[in-house]
Every structure is written in C-alpha cells, then in structure tokens.
Coordinates of N, CA and C in Angstrom, one line a residue:
Chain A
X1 N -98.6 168.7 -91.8 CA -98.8 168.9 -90.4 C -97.4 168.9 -89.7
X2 N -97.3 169.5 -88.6 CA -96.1 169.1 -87.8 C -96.0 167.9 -87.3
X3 N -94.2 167.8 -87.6 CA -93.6 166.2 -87.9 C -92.3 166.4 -87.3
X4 N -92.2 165.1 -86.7 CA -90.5 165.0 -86.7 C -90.1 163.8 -86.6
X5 N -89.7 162.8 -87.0 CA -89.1 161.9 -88.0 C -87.9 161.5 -87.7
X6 N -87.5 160.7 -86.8 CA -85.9 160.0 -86.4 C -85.9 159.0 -87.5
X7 N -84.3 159.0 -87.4 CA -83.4 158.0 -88.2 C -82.7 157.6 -87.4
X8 N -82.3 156.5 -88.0 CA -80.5 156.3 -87.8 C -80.1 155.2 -86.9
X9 N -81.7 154.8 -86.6 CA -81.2 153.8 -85.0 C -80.4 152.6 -85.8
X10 N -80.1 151.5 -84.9 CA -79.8 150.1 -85.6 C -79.2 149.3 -84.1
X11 N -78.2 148.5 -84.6 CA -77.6 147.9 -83.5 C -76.2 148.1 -84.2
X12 N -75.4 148.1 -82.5 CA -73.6 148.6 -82.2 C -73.3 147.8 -81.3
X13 N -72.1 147.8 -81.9 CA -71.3 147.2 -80.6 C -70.9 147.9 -79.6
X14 N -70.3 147.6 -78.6 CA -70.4 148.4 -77.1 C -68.8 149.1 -77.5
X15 N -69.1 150.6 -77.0 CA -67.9 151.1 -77.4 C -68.1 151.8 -78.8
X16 N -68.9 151.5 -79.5 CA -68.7 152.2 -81.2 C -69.5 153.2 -81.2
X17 N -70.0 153.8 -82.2 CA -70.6 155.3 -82.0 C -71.7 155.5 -83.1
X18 N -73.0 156.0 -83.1 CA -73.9 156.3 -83.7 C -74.3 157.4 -84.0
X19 N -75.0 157.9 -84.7 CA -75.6 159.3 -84.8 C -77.1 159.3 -85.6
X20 N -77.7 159.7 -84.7 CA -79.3 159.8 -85.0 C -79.5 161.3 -85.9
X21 N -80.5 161.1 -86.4 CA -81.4 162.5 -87.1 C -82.9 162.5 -86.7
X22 N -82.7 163.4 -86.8 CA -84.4 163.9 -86.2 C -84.9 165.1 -87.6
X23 N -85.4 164.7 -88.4 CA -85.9 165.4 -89.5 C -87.8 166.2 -89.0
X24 N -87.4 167.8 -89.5 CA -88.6 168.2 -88.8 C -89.5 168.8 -90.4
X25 N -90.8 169.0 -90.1 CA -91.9 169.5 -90.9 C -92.7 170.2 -90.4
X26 N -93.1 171.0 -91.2 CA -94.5 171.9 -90.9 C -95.0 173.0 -89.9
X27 N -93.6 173.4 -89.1 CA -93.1 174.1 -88.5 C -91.9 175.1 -88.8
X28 N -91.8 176.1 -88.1 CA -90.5 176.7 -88.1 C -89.4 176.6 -87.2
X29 N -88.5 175.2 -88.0 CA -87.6 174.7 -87.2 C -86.8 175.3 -86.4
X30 N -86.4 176.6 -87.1 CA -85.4 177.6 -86.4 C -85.8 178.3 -85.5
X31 N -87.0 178.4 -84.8 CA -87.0 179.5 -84.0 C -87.7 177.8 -82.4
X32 N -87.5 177.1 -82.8 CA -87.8 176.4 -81.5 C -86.4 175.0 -81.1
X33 N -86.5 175.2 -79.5 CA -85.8 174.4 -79.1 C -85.8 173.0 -79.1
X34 N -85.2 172.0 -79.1 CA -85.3 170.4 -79.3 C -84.5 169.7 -78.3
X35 N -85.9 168.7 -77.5 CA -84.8 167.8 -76.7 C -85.0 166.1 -77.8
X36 N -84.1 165.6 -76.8 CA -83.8 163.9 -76.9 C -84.3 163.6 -75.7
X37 N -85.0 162.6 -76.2 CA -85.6 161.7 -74.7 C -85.6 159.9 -75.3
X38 N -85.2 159.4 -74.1 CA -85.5 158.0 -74.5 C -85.5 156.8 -73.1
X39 N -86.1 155.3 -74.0 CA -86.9 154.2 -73.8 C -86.3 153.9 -73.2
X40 N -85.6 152.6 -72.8 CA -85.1 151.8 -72.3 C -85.8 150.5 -72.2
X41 N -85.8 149.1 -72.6 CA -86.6 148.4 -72.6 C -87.1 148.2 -71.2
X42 N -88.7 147.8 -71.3 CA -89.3 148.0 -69.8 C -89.0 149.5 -68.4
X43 N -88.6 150.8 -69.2 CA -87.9 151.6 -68.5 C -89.0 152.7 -68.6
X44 N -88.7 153.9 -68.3 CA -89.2 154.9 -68.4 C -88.8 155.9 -69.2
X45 N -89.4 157.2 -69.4 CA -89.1 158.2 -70.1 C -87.6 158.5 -69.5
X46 N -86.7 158.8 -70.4 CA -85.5 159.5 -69.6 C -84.8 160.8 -70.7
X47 N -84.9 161.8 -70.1 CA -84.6 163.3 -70.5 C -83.2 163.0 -70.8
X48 N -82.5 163.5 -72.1 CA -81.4 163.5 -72.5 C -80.4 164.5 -72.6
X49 N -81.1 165.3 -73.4 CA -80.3 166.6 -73.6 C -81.4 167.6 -74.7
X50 N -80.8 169.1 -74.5 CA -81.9 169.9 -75.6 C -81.0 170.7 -76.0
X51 N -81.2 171.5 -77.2 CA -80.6 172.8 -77.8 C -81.2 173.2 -78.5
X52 N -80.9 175.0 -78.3 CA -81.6 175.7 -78.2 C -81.9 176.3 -79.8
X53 N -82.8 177.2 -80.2 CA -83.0 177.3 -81.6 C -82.0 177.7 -82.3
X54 N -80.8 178.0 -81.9 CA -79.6 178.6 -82.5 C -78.7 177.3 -82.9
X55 N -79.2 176.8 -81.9 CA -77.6 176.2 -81.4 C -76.4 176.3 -80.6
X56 N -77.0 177.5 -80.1 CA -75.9 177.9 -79.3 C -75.9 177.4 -77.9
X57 N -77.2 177.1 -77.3 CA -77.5 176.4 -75.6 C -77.4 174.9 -76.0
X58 N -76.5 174.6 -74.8 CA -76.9 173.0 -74.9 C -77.4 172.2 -73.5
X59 N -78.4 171.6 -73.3 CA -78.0 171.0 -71.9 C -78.2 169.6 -72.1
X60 N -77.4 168.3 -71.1 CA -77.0 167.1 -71.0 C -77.8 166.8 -69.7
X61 N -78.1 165.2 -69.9 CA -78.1 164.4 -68.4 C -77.0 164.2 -68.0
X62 N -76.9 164.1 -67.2 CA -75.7 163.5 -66.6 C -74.6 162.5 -67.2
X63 N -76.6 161.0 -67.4 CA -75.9 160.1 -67.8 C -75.5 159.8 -69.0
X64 N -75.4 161.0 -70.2 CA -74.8 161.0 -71.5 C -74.0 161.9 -71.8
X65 N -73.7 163.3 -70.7 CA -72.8 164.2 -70.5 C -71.5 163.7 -71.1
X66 N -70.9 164.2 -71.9 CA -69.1 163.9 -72.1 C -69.3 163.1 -73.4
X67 N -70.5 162.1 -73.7 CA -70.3 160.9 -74.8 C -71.3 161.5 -76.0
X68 N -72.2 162.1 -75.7 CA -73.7 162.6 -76.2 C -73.3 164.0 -76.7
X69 N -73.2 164.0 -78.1 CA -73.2 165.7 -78.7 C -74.6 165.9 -79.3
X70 N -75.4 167.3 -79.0 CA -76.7 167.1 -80.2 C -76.4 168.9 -80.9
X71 N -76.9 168.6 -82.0 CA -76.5 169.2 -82.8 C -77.6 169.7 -83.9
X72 N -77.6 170.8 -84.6 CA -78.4 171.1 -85.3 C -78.1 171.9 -86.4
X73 N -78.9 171.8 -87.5 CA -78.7 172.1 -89.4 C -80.2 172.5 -89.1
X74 N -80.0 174.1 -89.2 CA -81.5 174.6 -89.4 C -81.6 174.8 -90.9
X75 N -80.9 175.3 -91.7 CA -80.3 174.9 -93.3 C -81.4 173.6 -93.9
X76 N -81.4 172.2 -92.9 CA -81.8 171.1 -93.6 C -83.1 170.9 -92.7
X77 N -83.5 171.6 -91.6 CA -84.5 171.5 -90.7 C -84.1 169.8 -89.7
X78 N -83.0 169.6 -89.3 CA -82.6 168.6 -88.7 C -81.8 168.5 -87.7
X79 N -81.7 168.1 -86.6 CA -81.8 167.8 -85.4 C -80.5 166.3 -85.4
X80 N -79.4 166.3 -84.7 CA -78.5 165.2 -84.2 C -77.9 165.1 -83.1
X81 N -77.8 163.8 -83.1 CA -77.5 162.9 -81.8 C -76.2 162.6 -81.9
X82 N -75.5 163.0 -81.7 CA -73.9 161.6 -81.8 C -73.8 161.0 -80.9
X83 N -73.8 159.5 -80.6 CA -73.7 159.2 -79.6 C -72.2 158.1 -79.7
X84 N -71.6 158.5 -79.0 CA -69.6 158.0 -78.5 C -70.0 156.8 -77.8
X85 N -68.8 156.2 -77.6 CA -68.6 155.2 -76.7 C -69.9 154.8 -76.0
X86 N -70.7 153.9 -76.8 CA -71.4 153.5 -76.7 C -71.5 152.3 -75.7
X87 N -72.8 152.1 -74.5 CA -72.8 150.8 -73.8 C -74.2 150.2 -73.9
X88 N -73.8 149.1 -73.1 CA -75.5 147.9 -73.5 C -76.8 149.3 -72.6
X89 N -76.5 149.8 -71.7 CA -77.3 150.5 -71.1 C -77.9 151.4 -71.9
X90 N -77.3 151.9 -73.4 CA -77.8 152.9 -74.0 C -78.6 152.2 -75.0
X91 N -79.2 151.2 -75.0 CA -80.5 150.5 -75.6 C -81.5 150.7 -75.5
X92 N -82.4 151.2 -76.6 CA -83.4 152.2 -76.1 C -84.4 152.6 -76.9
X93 N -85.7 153.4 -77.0 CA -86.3 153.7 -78.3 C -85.7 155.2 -77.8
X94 N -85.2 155.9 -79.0 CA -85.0 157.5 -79.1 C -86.0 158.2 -79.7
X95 N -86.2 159.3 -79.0 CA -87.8 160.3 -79.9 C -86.7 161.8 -79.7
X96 N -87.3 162.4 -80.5 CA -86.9 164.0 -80.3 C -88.3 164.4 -80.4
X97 N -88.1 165.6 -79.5 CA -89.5 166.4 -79.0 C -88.8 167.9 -79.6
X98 N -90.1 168.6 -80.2 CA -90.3 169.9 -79.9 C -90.3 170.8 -78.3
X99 N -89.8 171.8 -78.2 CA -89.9 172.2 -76.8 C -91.2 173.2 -77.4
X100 N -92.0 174.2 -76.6 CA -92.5 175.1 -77.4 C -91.7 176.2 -76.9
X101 N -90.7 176.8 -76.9 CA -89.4 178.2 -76.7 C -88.1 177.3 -77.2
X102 N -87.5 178.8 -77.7 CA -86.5 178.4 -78.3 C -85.7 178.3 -77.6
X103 N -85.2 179.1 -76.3 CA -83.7 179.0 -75.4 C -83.8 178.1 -74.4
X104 N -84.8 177.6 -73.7 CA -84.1 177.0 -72.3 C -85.1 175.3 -72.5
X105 N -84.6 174.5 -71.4 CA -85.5 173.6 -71.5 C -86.3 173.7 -70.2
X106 N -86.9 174.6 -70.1 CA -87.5 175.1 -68.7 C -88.8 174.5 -69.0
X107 N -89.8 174.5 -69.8 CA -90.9 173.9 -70.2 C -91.2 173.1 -70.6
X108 N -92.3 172.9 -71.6 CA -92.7 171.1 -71.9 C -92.5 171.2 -73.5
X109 N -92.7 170.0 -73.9 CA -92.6 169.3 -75.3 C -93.6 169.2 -75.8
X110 N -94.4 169.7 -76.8 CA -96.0 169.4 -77.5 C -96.2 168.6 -78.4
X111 N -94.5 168.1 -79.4 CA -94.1 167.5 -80.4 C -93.5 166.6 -80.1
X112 N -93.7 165.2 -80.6 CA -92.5 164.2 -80.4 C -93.3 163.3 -81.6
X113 N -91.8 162.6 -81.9 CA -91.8 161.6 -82.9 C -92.1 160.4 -82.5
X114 N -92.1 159.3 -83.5 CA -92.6 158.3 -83.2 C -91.2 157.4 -82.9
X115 N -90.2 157.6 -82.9 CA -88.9 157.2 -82.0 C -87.8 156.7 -83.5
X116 N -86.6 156.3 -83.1 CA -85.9 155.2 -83.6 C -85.0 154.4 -82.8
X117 N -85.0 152.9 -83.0 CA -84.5 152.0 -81.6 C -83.3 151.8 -81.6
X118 N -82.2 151.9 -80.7 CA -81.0 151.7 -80.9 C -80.9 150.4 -79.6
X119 N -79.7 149.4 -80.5 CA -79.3 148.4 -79.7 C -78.0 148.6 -79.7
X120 N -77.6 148.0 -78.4 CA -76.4 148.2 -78.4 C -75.6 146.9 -77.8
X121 N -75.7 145.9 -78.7 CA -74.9 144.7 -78.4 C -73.8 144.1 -78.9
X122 N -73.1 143.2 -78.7 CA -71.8 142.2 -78.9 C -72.1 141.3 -79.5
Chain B
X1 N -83.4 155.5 -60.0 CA -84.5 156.3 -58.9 C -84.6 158.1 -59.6
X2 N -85.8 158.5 -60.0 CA -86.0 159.4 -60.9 C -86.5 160.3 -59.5
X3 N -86.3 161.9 -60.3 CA -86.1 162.7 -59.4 C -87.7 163.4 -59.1
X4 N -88.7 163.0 -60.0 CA -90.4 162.8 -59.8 C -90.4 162.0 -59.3
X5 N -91.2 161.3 -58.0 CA -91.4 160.6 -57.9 C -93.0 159.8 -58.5
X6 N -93.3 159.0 -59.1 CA -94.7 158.2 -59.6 C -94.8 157.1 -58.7
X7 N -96.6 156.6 -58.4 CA -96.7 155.3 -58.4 C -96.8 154.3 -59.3
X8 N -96.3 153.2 -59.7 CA -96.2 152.5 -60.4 C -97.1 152.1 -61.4
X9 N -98.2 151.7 -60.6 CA -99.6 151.6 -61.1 C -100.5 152.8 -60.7
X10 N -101.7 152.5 -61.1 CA -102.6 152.8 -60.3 C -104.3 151.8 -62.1
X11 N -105.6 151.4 -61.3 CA -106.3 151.0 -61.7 C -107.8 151.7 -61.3
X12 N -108.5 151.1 -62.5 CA -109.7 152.1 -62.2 C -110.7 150.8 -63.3
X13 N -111.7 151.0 -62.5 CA -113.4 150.4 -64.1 C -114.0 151.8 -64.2
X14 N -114.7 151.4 -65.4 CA -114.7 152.4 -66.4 C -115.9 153.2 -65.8
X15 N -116.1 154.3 -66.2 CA -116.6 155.2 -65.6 C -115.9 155.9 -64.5
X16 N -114.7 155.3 -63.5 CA -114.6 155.8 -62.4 C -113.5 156.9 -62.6
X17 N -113.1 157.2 -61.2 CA -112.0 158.7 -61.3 C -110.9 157.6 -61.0
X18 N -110.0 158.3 -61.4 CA -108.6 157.7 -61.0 C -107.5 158.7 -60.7
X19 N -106.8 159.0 -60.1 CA -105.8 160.1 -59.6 C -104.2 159.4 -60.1
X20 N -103.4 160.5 -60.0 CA -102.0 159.8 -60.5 C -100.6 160.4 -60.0
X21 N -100.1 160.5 -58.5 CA -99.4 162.1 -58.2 C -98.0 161.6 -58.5
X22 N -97.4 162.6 -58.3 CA -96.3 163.2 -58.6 C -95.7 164.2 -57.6
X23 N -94.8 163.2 -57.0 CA -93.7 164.0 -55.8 C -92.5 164.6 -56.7
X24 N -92.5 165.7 -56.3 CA -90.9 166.4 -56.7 C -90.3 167.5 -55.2
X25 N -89.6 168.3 -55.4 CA -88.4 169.0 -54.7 C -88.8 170.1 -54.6
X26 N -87.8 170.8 -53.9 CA -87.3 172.1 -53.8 C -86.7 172.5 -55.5
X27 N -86.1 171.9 -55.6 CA -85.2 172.1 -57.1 C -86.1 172.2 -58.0
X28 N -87.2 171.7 -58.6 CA -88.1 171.4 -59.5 C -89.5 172.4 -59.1
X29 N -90.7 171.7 -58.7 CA -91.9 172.3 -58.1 C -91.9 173.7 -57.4
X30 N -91.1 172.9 -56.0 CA -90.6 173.9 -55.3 C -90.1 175.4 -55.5
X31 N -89.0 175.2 -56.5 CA -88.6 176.6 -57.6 C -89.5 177.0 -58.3
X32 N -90.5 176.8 -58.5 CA -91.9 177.3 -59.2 C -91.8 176.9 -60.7
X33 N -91.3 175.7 -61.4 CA -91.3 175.3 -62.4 C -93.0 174.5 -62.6
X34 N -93.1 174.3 -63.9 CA -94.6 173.9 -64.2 C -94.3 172.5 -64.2
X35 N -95.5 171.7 -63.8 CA -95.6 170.3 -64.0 C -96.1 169.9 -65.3
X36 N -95.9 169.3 -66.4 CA -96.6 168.5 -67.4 C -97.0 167.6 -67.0
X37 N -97.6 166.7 -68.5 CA -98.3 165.0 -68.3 C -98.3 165.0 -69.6
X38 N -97.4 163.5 -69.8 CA -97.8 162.9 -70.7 C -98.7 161.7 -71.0
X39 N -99.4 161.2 -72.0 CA -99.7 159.8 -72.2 C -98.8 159.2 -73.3
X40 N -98.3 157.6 -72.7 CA -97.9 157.1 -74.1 C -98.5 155.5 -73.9
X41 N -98.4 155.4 -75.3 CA -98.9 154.0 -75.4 C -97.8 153.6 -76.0
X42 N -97.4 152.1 -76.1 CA -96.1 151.2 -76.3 C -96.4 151.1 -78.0
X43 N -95.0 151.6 -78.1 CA -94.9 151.8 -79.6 C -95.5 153.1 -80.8
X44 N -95.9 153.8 -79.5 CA -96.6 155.3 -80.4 C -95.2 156.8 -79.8
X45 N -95.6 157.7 -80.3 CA -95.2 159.0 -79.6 C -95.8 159.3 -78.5
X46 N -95.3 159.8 -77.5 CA -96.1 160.2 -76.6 C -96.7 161.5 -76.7
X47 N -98.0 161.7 -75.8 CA -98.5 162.9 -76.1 C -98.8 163.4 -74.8
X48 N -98.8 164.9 -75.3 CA -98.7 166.0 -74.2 C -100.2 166.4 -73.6
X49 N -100.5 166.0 -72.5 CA -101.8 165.7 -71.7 C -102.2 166.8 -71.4
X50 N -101.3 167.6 -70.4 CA -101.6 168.6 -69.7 C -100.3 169.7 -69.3
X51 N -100.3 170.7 -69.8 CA -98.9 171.5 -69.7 C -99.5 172.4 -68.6
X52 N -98.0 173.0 -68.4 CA -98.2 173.9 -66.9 C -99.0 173.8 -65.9
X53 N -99.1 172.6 -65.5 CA -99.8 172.1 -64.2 C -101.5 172.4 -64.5
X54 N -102.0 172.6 -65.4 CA -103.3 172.5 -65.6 C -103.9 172.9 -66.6
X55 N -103.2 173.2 -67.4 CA -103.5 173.6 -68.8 C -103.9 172.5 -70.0
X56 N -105.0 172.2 -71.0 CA -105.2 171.2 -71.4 C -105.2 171.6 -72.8
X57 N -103.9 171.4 -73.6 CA -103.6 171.5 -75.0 C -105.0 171.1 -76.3
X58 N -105.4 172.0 -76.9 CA -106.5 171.7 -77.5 C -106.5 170.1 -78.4
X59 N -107.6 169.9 -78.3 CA -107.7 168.2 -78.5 C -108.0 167.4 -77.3
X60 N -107.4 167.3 -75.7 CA -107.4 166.5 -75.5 C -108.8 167.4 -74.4
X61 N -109.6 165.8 -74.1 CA -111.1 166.0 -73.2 C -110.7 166.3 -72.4
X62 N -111.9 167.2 -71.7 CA -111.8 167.8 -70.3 C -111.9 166.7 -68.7
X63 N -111.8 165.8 -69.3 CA -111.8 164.4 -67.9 C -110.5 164.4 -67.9
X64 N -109.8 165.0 -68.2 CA -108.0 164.8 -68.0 C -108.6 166.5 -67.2
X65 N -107.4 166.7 -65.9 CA -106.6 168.0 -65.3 C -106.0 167.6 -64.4
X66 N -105.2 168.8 -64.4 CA -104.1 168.5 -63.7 C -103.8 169.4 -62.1
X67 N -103.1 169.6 -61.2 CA -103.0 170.4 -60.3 C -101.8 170.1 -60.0
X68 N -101.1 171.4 -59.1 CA -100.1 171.5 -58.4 C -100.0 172.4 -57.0
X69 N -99.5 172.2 -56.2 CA -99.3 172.8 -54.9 C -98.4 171.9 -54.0
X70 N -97.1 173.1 -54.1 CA -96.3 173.2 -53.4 C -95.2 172.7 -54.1
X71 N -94.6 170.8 -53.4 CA -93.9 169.8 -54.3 C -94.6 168.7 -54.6
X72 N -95.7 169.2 -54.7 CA -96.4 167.8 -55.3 C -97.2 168.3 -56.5
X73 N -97.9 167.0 -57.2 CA -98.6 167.4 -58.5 C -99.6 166.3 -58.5
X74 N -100.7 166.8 -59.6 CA -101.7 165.4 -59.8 C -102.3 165.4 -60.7
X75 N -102.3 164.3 -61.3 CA -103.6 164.5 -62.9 C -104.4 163.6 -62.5
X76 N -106.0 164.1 -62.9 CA -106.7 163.3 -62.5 C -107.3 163.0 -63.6
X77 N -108.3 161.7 -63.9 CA -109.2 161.4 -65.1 C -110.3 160.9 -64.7
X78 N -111.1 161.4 -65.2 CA -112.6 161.0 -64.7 C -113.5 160.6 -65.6
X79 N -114.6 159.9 -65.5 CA -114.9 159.0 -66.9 C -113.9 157.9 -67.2
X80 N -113.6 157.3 -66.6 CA -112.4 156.2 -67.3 C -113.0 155.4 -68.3
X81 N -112.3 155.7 -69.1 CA -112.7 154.8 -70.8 C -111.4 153.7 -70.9
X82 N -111.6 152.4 -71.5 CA -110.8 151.8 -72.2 C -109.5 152.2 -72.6
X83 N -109.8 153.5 -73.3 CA -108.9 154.0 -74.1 C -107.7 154.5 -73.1
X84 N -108.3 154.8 -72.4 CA -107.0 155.8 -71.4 C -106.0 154.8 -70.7
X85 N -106.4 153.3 -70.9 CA -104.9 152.4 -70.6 C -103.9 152.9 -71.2
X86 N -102.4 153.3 -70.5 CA -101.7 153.6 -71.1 C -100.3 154.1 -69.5
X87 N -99.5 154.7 -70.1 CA -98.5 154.8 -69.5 C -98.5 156.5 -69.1
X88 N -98.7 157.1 -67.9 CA -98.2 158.4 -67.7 C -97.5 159.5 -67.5
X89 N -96.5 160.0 -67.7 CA -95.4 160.6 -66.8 C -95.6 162.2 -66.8
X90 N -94.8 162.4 -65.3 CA -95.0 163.8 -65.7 C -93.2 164.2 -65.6
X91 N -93.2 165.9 -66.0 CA -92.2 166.1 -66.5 C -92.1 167.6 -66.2
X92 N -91.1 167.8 -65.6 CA -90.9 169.5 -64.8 C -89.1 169.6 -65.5
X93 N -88.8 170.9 -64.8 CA -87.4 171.4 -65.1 C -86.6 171.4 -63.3
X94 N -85.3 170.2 -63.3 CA -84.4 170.8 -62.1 C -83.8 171.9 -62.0
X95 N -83.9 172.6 -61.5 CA -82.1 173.9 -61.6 C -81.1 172.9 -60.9
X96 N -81.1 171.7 -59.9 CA -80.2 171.2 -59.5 C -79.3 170.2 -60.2
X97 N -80.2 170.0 -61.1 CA -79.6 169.0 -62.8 C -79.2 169.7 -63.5
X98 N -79.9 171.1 -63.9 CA -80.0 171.6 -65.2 C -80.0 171.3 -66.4
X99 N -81.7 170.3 -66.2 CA -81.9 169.8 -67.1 C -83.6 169.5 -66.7
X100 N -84.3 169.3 -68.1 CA -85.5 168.3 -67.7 C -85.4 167.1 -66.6
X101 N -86.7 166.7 -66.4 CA -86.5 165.5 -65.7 C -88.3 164.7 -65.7
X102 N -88.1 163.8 -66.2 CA -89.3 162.6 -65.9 C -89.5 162.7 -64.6
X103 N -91.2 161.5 -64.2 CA -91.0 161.0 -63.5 C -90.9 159.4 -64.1
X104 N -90.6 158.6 -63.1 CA -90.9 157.1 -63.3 C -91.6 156.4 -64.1
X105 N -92.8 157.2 -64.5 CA -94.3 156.5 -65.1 C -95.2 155.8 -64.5
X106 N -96.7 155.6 -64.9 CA -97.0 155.3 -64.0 C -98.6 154.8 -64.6
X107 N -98.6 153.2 -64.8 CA -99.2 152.7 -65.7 C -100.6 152.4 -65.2
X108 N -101.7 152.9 -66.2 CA -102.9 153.3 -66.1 C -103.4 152.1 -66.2
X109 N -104.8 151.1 -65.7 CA -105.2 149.9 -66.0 C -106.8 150.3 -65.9
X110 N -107.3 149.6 -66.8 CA -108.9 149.9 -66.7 C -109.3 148.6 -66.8
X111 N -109.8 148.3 -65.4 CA -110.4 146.9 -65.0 C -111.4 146.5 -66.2

C-alpha cells in the first residue's frame, strides 16, 4: 500500500545538525511532490518546506529558510531533511507528506507518515 | 500566530453538529487557493478530511464537509461519534509566503 516512513530523528545538541529520511512505497515516487511538516510539543501543524518531483523546485518557511535543505534520491525512492544549526525550538515530531502534483505546493497532502521525533537539547 | 486563523476548541455530545472555521486572507482564500482539513489524533499520521474546500477523499463519511466563501472556510460534522475526538487543521497555499500554511488547530471534544 502507499507508505512513507521517516527516519533519523533522535536528540542534538543546540547548534549540531541532523538529517532525516523519508522512505516511500507503493507509489510512483518520481512523479509527485513532497513536503515536511512538523509537531512541536503541545504545538500545531507547521508547514516546512516541499520539492518538487524532480528536484528541481524547492520552497522553505521562513522559519527554517537558510538552515533546512530537502532533498531527494528518486533512484532510492527517498526524500531528505538536513537540518543545520540546530535550536531547542526545532523539537518536534517530523512527518513527510505526499502532495498529490508534482511541481508546486499549491494543494493538499493525501499521504503522510507516521512522523520521526527530533530533540534538540544540551 | 498562524496565518489560518482556528478556534481553539470547539465541543459537541454525540449525535450533535459541530462547526470548525477557518479565517484566512487575501493572500491564501482570497487568491482563490482551496481550503483542506485534516484530522489527527496524538501520535498517529494525520489524515486528509476534506480537500479543495469540499471534496471528500474516498473512505472518509459523508457527516464530515466542508465549505468556502470568500476568506473564510468551515468543516462541519454531523452525527458526532466518540471517534471524531481529535485535533483539526486546515491548510491552504500563501502567495505572500510562498509556501503552504496551517491553521492553529482546533481541538474536537465529544462531551
């Protein structure tokens, strides 16, 4: 069935750097776009960033703009996060969603994983 | 302060309707972008309720819809079951972000 499957969370220290995977199934990974969205303890949904079925579109929040690269291996059907200079504020559960189109994030998500939690403490 | 705006809560006993809106902009609604809904419960994936402001992804029951007009949005549920405790958000596209954007959420209670 269609899947998609994070890795990678754990706990960091403030300032160090992580990189998530988002492993997909049972779909045709290459032709659809993928965002990042995530938790925040007691928080809300917060839109991250998406890119497009190529890889070639990318778009950022604001508030991970400059630190947040996502990245994609249609080769391995997998989806990444790098996340830089890491702060306590980026503590969180992380999900990657399917978009249903491959170029823009103008639409909705039909697919999302069951997350992976990143901490980010001292 | 998220660029949807949600009510925090909202509560219902079973059987009854319950409403859930969603203020947005000029940038978002306004620009004729679609409204979603999701449901999530703590600790699952969230799932996709209602796409393009009233559309209902096969699977989910017809006591979930949704509406839009103008900068506002609303999903409503009727029949409230047990089950439907859970957390809501909805979710459109800014051009003034250029990006997705949540709203707040907006947590479901069934007396």
């Amino acid at each position: 069935q269609v899947q998609l499957v994070e890795s990678g969370g754990g706990v960091v220290q403030p300032g160090r750097s992580l990189r998530l995977s988002c492993a997909a199934s049972g779909f045709t990974f290459s032709a659809y776009g993928i965002h990042w969205v995530r938790q925040a303890p007691g928080k809300g949904l917060e839109w991250l960033a998406f890119i497009s079925y190529v890889g070639t579109n990318k778009y950022y929040a604001d508030s991970v703009k400059g630190r947040f690269t996502v990245s994609r291996d249609n080769s391995k059907n997998t989806l990444y996060l790098q996340m830089n200079s890491l702060r306590e504020e980026d503590t969180a559960v992380y999900y990657c969603a399917k978009d249903i189109t491959g170029t823009t994030p103008y639409y909705y998500m039909d697919v999302w994983g069951k997350g992976t939690t990143v901490t980010v403490s001292s | 302060q998220s660029v949807l705006t949600q009510p925090p809560s909202v509560s219902g006993a079973p059987g009854q309707r319950v409403t859930i809106s969603c203020t947005g902009s000029s940038s978002n609604f306004g620009a004729g972008y679609g409204v979603h809904w999701y449901q999530h419960l703590p600790g699952t994936a969230p799932k996709l309720l209602i796409c393009d402001n009233n559309n209902r992804p096969s699977g989910v029951p017809d006591r979930f819809s949704g509406s839009k007009s103008g900068t506002s949005a609303s999903l409503a549920i009727t029949g409230l079951q047990a089950e439907d405790e859970a957390d809501y958000y909805c979710q459109s596209y800014d051009s003034s972000l250029s990006g997705s954007v949540f709203g707040g959420g907006t947590k479901l209670t069934v007396l």
